[in-house]
mmCIF file of N, CA and C and ligand atoms in Angstrom:
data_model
loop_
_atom_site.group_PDB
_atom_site.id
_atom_site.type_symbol
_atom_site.label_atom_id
_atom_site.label_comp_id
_atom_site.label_asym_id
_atom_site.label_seq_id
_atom_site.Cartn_x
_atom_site.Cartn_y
_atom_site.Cartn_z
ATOM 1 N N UNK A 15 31.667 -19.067 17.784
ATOM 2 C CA UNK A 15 30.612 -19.941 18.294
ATOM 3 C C UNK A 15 31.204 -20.855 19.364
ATOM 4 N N UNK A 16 30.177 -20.790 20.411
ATOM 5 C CA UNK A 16 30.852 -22.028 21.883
ATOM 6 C C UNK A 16 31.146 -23.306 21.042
ATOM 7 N N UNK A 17 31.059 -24.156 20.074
ATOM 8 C CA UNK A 17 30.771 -24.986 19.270
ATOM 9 C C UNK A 17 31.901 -25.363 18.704
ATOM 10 N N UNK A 18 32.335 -24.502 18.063
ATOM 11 C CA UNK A 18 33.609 -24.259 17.060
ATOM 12 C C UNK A 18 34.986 -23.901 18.028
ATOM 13 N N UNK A 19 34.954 -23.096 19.292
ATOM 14 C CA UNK A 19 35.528 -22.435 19.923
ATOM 15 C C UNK A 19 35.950 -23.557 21.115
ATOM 16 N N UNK A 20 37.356 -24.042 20.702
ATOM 17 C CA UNK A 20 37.358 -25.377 21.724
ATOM 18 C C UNK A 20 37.994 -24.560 23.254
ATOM 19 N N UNK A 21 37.839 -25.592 24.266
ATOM 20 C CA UNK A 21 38.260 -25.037 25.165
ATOM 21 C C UNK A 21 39.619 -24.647 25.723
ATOM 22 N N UNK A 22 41.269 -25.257 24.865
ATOM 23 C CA UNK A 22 42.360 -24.691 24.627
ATOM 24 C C UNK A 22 42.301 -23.400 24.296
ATOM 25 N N UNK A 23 41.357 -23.135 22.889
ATOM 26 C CA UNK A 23 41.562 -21.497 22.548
ATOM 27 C C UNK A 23 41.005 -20.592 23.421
ATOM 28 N N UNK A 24 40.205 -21.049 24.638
ATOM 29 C CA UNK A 24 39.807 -19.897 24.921
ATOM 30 C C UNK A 24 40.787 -19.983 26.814
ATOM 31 N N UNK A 25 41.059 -20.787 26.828
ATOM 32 C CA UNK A 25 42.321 -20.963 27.472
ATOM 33 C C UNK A 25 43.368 -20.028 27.099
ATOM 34 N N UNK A 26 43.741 -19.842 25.947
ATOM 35 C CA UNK A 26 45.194 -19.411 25.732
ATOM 36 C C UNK A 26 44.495 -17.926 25.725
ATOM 37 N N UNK A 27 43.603 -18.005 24.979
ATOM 38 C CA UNK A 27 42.561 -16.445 25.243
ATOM 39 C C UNK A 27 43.104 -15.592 26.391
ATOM 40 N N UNK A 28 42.399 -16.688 27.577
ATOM 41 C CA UNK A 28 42.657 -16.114 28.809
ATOM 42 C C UNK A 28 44.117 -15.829 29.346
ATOM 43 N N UNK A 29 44.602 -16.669 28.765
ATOM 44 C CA UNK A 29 45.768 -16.498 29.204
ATOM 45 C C UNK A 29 46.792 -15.098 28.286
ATOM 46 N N UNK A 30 46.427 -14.569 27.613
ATOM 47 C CA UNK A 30 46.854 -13.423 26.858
ATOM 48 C C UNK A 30 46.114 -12.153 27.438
ATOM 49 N N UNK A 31 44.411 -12.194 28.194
ATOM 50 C CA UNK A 31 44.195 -11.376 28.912
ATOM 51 C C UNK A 31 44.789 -11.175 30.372
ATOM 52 N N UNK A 32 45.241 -12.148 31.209
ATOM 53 C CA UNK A 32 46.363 -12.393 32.037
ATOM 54 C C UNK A 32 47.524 -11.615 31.508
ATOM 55 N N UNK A 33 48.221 -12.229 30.697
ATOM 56 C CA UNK A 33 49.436 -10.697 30.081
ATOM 57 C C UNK A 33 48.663 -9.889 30.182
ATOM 58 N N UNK A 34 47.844 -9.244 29.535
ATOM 59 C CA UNK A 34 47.350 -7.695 29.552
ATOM 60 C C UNK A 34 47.865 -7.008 30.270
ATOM 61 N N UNK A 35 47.213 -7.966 31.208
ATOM 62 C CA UNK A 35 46.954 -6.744 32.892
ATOM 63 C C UNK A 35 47.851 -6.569 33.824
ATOM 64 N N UNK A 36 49.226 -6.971 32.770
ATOM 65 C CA UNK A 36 49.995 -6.702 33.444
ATOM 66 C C UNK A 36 50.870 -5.469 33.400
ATOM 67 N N UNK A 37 49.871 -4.405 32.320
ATOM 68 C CA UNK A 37 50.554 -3.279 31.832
ATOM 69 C C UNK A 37 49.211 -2.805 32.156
ATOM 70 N N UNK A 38 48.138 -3.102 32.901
ATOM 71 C CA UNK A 38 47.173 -2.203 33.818
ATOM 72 C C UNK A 38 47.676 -0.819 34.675
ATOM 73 N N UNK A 39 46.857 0.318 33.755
ATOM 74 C CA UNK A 39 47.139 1.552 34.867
ATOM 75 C C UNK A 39 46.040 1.572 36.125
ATOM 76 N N UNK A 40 46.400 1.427 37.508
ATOM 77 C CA UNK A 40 45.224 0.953 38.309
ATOM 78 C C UNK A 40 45.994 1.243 39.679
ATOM 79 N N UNK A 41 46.764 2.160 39.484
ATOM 80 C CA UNK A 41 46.971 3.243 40.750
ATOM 81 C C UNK A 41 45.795 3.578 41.714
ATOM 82 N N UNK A 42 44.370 3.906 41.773
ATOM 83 C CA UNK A 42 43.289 4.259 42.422
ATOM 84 C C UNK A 42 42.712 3.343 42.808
ATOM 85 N N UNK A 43 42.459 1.797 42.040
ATOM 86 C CA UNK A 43 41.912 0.905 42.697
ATOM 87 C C UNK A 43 42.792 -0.202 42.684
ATOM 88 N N UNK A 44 43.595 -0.433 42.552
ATOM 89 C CA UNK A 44 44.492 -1.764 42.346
ATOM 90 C C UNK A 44 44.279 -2.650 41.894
ATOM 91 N N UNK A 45 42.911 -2.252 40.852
ATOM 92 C CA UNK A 45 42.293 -3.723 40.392
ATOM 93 C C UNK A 45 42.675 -3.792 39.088
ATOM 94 N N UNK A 46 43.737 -5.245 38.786
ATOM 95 C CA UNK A 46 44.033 -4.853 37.357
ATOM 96 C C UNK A 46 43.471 -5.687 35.981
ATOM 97 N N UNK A 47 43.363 -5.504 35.257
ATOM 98 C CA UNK A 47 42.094 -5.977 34.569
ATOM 99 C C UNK A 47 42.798 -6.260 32.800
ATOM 100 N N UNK A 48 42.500 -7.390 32.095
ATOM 101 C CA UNK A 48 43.278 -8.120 30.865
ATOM 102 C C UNK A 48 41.666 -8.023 30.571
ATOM 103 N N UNK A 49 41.705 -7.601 29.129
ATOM 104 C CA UNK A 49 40.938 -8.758 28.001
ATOM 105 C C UNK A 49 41.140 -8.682 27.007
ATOM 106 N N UNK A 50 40.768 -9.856 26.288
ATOM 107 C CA UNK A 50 42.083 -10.280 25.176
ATOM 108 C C UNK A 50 40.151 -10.467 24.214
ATOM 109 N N UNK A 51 40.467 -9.927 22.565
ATOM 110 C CA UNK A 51 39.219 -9.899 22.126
ATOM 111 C C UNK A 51 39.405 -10.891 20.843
ATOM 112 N N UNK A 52 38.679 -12.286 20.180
ATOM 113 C CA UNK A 52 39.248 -13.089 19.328
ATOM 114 C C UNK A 52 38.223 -12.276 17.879
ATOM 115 N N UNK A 53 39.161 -11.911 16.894
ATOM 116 C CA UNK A 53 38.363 -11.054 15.653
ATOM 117 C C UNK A 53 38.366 -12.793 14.670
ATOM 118 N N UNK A 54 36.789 -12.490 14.221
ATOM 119 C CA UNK A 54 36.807 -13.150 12.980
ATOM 120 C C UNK A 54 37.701 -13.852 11.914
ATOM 121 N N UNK A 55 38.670 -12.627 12.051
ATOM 122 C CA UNK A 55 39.817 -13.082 10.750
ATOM 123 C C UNK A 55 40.821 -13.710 11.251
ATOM 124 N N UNK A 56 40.716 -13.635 12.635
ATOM 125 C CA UNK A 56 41.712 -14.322 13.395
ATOM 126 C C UNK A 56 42.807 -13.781 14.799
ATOM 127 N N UNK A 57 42.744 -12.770 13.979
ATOM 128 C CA UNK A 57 43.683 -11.782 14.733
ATOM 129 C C UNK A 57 43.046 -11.371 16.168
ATOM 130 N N UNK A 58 43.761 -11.515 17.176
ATOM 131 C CA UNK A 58 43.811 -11.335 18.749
ATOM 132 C C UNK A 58 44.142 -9.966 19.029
ATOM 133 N N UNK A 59 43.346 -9.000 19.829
ATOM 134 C CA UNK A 59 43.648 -7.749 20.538
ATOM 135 C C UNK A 59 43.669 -7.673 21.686
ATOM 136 N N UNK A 60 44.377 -7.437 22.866
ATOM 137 C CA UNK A 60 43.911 -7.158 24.062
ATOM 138 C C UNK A 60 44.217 -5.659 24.640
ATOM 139 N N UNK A 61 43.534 -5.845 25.277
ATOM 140 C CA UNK A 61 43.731 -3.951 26.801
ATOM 141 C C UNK A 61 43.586 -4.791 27.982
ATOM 142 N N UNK A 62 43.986 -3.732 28.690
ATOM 143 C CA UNK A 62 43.884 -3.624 29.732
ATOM 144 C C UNK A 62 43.241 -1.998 30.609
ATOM 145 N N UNK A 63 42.611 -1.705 31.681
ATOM 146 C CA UNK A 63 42.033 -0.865 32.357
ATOM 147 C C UNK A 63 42.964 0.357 32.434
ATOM 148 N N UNK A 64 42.318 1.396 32.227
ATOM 149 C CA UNK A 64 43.332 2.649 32.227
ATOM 150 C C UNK A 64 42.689 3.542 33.541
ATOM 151 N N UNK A 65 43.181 4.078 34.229
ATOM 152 C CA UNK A 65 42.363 4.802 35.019
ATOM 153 C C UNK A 65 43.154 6.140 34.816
ATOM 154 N N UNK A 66 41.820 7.320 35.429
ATOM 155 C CA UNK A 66 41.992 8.153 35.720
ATOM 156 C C UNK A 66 42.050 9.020 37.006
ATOM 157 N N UNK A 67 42.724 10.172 37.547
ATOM 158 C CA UNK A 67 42.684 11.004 38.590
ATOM 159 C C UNK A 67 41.006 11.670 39.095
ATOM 160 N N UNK A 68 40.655 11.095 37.740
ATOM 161 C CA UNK A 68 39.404 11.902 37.615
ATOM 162 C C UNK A 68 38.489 10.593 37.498
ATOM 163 N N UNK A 69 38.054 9.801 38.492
ATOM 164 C CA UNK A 69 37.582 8.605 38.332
ATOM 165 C C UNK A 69 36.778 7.866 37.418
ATOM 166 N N UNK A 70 35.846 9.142 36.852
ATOM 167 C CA UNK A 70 34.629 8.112 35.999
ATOM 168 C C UNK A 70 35.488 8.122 34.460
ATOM 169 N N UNK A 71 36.193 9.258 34.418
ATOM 170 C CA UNK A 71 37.369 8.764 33.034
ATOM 171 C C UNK A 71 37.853 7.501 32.585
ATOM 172 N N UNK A 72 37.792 6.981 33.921
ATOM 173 C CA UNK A 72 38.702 5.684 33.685
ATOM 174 C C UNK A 72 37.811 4.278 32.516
ATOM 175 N N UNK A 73 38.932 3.930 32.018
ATOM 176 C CA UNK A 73 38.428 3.467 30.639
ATOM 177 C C UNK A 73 38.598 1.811 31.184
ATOM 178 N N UNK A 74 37.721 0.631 31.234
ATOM 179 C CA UNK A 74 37.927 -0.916 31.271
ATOM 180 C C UNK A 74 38.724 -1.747 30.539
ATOM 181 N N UNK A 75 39.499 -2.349 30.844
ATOM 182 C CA UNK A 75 39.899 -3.217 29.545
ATOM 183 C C UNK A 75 39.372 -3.963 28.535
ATOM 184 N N UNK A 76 37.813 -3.720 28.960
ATOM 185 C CA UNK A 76 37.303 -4.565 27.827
ATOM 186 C C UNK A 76 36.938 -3.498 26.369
ATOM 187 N N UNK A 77 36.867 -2.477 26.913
ATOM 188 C CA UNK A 77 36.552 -0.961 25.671
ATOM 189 C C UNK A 77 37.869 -0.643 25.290
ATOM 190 N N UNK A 78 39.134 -0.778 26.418
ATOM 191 C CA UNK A 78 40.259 -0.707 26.021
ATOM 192 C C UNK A 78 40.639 -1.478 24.321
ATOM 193 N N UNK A 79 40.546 -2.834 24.609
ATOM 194 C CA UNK A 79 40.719 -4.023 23.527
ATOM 195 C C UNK A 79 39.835 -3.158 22.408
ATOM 196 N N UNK A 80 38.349 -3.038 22.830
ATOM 197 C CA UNK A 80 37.827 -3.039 21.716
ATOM 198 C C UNK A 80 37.823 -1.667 21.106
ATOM 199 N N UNK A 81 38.304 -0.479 21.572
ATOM 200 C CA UNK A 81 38.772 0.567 20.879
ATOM 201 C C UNK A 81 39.709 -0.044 19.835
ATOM 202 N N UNK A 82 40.498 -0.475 20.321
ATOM 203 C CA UNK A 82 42.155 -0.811 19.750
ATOM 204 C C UNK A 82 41.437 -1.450 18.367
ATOM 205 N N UNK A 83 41.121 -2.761 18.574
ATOM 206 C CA UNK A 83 40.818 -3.620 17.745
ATOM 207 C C UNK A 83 40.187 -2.846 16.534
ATOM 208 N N UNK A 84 39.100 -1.423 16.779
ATOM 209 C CA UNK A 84 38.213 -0.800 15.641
ATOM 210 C C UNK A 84 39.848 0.502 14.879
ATOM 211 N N UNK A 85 40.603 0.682 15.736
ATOM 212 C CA UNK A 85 41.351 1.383 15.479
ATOM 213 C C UNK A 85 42.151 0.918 14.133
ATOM 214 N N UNK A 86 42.854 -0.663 14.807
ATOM 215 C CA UNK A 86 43.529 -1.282 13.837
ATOM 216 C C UNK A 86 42.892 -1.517 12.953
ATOM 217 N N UNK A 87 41.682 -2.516 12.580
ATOM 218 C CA UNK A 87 41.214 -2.931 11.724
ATOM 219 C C UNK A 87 40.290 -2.574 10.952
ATOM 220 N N UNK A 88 39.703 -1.339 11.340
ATOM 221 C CA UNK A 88 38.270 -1.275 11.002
ATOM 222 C C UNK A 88 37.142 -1.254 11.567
ATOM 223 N N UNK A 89 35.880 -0.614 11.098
ATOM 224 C CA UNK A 89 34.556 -0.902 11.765
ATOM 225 C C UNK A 89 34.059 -1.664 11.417
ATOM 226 N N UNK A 90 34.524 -3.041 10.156
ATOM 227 C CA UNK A 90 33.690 -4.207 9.996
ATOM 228 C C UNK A 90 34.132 -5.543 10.850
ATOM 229 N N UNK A 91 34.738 -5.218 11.708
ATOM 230 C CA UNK A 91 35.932 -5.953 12.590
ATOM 231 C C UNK A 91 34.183 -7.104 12.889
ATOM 232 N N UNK A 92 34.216 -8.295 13.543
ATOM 233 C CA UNK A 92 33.287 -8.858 14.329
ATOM 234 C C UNK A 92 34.050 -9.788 15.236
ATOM 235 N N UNK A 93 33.431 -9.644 16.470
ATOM 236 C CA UNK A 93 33.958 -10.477 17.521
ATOM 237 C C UNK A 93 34.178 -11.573 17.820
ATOM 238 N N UNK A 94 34.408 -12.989 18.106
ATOM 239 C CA UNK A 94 33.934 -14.479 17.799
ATOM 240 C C UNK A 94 34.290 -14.963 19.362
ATOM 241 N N UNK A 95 35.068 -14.591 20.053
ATOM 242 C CA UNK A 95 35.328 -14.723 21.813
ATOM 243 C C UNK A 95 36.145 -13.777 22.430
ATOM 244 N N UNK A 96 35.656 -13.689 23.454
ATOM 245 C CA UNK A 96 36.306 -12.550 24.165
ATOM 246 C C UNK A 96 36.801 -13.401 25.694
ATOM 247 N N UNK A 97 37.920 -12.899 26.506
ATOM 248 C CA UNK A 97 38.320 -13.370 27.739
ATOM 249 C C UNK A 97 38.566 -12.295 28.723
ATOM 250 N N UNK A 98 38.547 -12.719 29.391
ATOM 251 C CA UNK A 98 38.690 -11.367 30.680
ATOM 252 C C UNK A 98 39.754 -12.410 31.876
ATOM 253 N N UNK A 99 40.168 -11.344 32.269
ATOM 254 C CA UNK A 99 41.220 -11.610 33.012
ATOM 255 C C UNK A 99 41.827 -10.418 34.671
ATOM 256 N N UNK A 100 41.958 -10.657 36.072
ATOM 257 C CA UNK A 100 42.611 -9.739 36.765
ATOM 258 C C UNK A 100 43.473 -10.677 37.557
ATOM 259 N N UNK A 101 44.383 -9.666 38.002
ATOM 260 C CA UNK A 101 44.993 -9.912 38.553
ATOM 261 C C UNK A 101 44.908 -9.828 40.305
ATOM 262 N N UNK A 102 43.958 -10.151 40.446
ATOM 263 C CA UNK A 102 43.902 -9.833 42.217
ATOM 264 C C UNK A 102 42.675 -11.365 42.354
ATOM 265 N N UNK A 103 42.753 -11.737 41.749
ATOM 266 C CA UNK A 103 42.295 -13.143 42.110
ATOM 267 C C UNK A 103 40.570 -13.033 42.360
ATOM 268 N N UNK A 104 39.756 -12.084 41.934
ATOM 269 C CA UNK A 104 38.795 -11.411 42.190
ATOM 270 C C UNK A 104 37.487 -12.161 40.592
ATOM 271 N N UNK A 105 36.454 -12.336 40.915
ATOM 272 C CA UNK A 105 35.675 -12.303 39.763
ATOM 273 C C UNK A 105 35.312 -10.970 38.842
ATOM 274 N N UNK A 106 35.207 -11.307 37.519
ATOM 275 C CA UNK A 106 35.040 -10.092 36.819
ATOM 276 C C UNK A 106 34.669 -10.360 35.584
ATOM 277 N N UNK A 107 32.925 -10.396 35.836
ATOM 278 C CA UNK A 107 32.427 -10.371 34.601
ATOM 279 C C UNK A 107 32.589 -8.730 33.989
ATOM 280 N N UNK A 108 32.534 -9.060 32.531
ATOM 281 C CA UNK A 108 32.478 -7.204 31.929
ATOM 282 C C UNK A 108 31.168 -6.466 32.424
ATOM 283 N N UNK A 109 31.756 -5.202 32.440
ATOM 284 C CA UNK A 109 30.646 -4.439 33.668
ATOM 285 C C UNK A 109 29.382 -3.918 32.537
ATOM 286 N N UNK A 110 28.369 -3.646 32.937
ATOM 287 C CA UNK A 110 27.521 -3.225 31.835
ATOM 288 C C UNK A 110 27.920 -2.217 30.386
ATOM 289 N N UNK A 111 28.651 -1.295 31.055
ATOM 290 C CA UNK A 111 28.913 -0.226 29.995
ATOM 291 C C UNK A 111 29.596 -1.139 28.868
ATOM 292 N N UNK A 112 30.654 -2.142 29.095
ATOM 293 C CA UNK A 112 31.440 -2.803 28.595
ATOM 294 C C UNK A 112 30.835 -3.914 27.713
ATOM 295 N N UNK A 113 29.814 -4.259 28.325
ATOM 296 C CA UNK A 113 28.730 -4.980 27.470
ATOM 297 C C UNK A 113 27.543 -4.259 26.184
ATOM 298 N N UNK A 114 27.717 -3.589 26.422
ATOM 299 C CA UNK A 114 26.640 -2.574 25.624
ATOM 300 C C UNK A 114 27.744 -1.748 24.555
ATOM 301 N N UNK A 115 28.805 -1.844 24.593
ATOM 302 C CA UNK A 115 29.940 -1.665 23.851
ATOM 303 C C UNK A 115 30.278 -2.706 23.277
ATOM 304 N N UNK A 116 30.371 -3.738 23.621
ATOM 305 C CA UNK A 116 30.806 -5.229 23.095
ATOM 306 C C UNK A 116 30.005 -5.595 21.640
ATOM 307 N N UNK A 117 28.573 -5.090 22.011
ATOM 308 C CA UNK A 117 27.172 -5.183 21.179
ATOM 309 C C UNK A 117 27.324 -4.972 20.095
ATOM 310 N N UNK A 118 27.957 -3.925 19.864
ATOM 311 C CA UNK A 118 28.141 -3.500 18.307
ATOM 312 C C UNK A 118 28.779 -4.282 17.507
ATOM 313 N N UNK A 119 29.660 -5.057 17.983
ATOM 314 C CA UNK A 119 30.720 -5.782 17.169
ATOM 315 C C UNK A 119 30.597 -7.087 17.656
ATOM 316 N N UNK A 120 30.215 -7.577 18.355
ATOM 317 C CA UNK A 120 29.843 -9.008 18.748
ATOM 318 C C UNK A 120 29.343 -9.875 18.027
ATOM 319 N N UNK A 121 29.697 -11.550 17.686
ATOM 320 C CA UNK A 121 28.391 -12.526 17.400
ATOM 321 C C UNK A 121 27.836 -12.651 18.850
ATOM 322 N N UNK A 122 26.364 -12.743 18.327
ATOM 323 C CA UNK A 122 25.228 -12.753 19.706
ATOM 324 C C UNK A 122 26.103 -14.313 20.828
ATOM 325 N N UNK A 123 26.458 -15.339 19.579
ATOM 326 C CA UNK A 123 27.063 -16.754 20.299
ATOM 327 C C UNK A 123 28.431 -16.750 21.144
ATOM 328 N N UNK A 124 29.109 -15.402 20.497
ATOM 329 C CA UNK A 124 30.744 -15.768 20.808
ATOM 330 C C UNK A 124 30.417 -15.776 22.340
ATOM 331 N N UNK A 125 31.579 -16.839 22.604
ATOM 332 C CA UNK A 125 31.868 -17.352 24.020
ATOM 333 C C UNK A 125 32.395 -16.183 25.096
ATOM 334 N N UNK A 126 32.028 -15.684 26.061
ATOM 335 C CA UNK A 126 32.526 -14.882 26.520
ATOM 336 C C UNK A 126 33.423 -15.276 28.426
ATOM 337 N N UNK A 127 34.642 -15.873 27.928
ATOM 338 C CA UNK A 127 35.203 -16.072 29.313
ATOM 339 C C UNK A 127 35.792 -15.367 30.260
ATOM 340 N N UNK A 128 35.315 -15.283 31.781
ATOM 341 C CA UNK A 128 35.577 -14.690 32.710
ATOM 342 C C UNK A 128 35.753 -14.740 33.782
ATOM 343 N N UNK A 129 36.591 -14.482 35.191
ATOM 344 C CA UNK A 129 36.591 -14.801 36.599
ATOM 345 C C UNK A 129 35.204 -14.792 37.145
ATOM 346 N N UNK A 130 34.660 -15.776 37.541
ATOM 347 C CA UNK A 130 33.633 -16.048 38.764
ATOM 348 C C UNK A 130 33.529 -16.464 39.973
ATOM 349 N N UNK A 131 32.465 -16.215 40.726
ATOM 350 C CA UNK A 131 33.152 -16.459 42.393
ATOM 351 C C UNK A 131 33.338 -18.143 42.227
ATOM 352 N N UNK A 132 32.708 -18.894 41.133
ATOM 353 C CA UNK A 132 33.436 -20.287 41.331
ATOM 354 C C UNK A 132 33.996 -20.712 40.381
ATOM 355 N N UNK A 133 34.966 -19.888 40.098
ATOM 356 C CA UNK A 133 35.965 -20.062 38.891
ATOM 357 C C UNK A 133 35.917 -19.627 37.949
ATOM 358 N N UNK A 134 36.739 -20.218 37.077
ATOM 359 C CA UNK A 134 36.484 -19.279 35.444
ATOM 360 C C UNK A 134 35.056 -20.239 34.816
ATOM 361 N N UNK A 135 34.394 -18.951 34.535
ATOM 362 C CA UNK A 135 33.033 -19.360 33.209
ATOM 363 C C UNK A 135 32.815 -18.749 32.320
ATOM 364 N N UNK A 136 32.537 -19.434 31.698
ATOM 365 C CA UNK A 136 32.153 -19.270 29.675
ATOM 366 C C UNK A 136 30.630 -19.108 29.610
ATOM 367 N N UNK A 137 30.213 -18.040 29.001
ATOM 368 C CA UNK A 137 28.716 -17.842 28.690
ATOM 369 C C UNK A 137 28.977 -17.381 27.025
ATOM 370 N N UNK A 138 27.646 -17.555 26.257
ATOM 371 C CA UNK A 138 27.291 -16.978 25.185
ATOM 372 C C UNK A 138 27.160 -15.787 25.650
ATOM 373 N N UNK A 139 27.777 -14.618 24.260
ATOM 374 C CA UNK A 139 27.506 -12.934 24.718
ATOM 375 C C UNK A 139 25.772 -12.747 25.101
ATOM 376 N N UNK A 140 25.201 -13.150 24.084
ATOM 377 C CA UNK A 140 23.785 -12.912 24.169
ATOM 378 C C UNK A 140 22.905 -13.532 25.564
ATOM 379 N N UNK A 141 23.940 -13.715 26.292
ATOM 380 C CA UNK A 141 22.971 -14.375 28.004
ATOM 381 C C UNK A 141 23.441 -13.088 28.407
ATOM 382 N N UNK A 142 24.466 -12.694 27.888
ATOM 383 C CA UNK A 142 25.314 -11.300 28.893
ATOM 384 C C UNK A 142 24.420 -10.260 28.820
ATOM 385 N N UNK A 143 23.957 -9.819 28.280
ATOM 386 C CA UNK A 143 23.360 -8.460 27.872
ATOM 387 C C UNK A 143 21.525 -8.999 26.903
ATOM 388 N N UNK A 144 20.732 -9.301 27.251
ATOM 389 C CA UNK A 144 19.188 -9.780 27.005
ATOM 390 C C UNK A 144 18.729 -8.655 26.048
ATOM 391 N N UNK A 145 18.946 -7.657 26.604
ATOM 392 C CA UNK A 145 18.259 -6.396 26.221
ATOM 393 C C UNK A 145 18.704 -5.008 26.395
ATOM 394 N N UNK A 146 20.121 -5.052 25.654
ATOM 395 C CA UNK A 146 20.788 -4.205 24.770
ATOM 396 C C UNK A 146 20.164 -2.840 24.111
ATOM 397 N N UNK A 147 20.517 -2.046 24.245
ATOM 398 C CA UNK A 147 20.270 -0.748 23.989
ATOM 399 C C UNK A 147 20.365 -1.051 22.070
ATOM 400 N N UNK A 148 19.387 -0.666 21.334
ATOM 401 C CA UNK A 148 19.304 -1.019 19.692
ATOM 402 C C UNK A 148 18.747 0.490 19.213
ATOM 403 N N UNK A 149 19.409 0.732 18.103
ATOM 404 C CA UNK A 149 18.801 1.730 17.650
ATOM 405 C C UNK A 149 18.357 2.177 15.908
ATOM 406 N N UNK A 150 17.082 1.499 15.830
ATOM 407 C CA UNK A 150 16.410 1.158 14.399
ATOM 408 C C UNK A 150 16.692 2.770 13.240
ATOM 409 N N UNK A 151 17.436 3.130 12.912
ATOM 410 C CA UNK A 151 17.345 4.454 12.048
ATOM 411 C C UNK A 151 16.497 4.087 10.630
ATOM 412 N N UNK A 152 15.886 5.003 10.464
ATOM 413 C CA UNK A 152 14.859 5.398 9.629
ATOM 414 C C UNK A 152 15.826 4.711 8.305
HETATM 415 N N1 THU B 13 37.183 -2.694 35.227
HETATM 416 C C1 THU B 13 37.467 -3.279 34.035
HETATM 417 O O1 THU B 13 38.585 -3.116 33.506
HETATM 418 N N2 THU B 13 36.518 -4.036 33.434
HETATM 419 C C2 THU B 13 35.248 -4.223 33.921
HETATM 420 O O2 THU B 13 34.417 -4.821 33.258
HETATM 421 C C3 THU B 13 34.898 -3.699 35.232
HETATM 422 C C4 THU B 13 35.915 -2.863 35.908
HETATM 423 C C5 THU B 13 38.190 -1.832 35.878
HETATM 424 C C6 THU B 13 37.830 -0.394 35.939
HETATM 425 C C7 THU B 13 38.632 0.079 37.132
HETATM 426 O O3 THU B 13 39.919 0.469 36.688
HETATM 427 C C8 THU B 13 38.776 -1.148 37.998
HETATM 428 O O4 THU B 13 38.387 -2.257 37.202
HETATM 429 C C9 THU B 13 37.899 -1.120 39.248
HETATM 430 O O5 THU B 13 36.590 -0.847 38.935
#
């Protein structure tokens, strides 16, 4: 919660998606990309952007993290803040696909910090994505 979630932690957040990206594969576009994902229980994951020869392969760091994170822990994992981070001095909110991935495991509140053209900003996930792909099974 933005509430609970002071602005040091999501500082150091960022600053662990910053490491990330510094083990960014980003040979094709040079754009290198950290995000660091904060789990419920406490525990911190980050990725970074993987690309491929084969362009649309290429995987974000924000699906990066959150593969990892379901890998290690589980599918009851839940999200509480997420940070984003590049290295080319560039804004970078998470791109849609990355948001609609986030969804599953997200609180609707967790803080989501990121490069903007006027600096770093913090939004609630649920401003990020309004209307999310949901799917009611019988
Ligand atoms: N990228 C991310 O890692 N996260 C995003 O949310 C958007 C884009 C990466 C993918 C690609 O390697 C590079 O940035 C340029 O699009």
């Amino acid at each position: 919660m933005i509430s609970t979630m002071t602005p040091t932690l999501l500082d150091e957040l960022h600053e662990l998606a910053a490491q990330a990206a510094q083990n960014a594969y980003a040979p094709y576009s040079g754009f290198r990309v950290g995000a660091a994902l904060r789990l419920s229980s406490g525990e911190i994951v980050t990725g970074t952007n993987v690309e491929n020869v084969s362009y649309g392969l290429t995987i974000c760091a924000e699906r990066s993290a959150l593969v990892r994170a379901v890998s290690q822990s589980g599918p009851e994992i839940r999200i509480d803040a997420v940070a984003v981070a590049n290295l080319n001095g560039q804004p970078s909110p998470p791109c849609g696909a990355c948001r609609q991935m986030l969804a599953e495991f997200i609180l609707p509140e967790a803080p989501v910090r990121f490069p903007a053209a006027e600096g770093m900003r913090t939004m609630a996930f649920r401003e990020m994505l309004p209307l999310g792909f949901e799917l009611k099974l019988r």
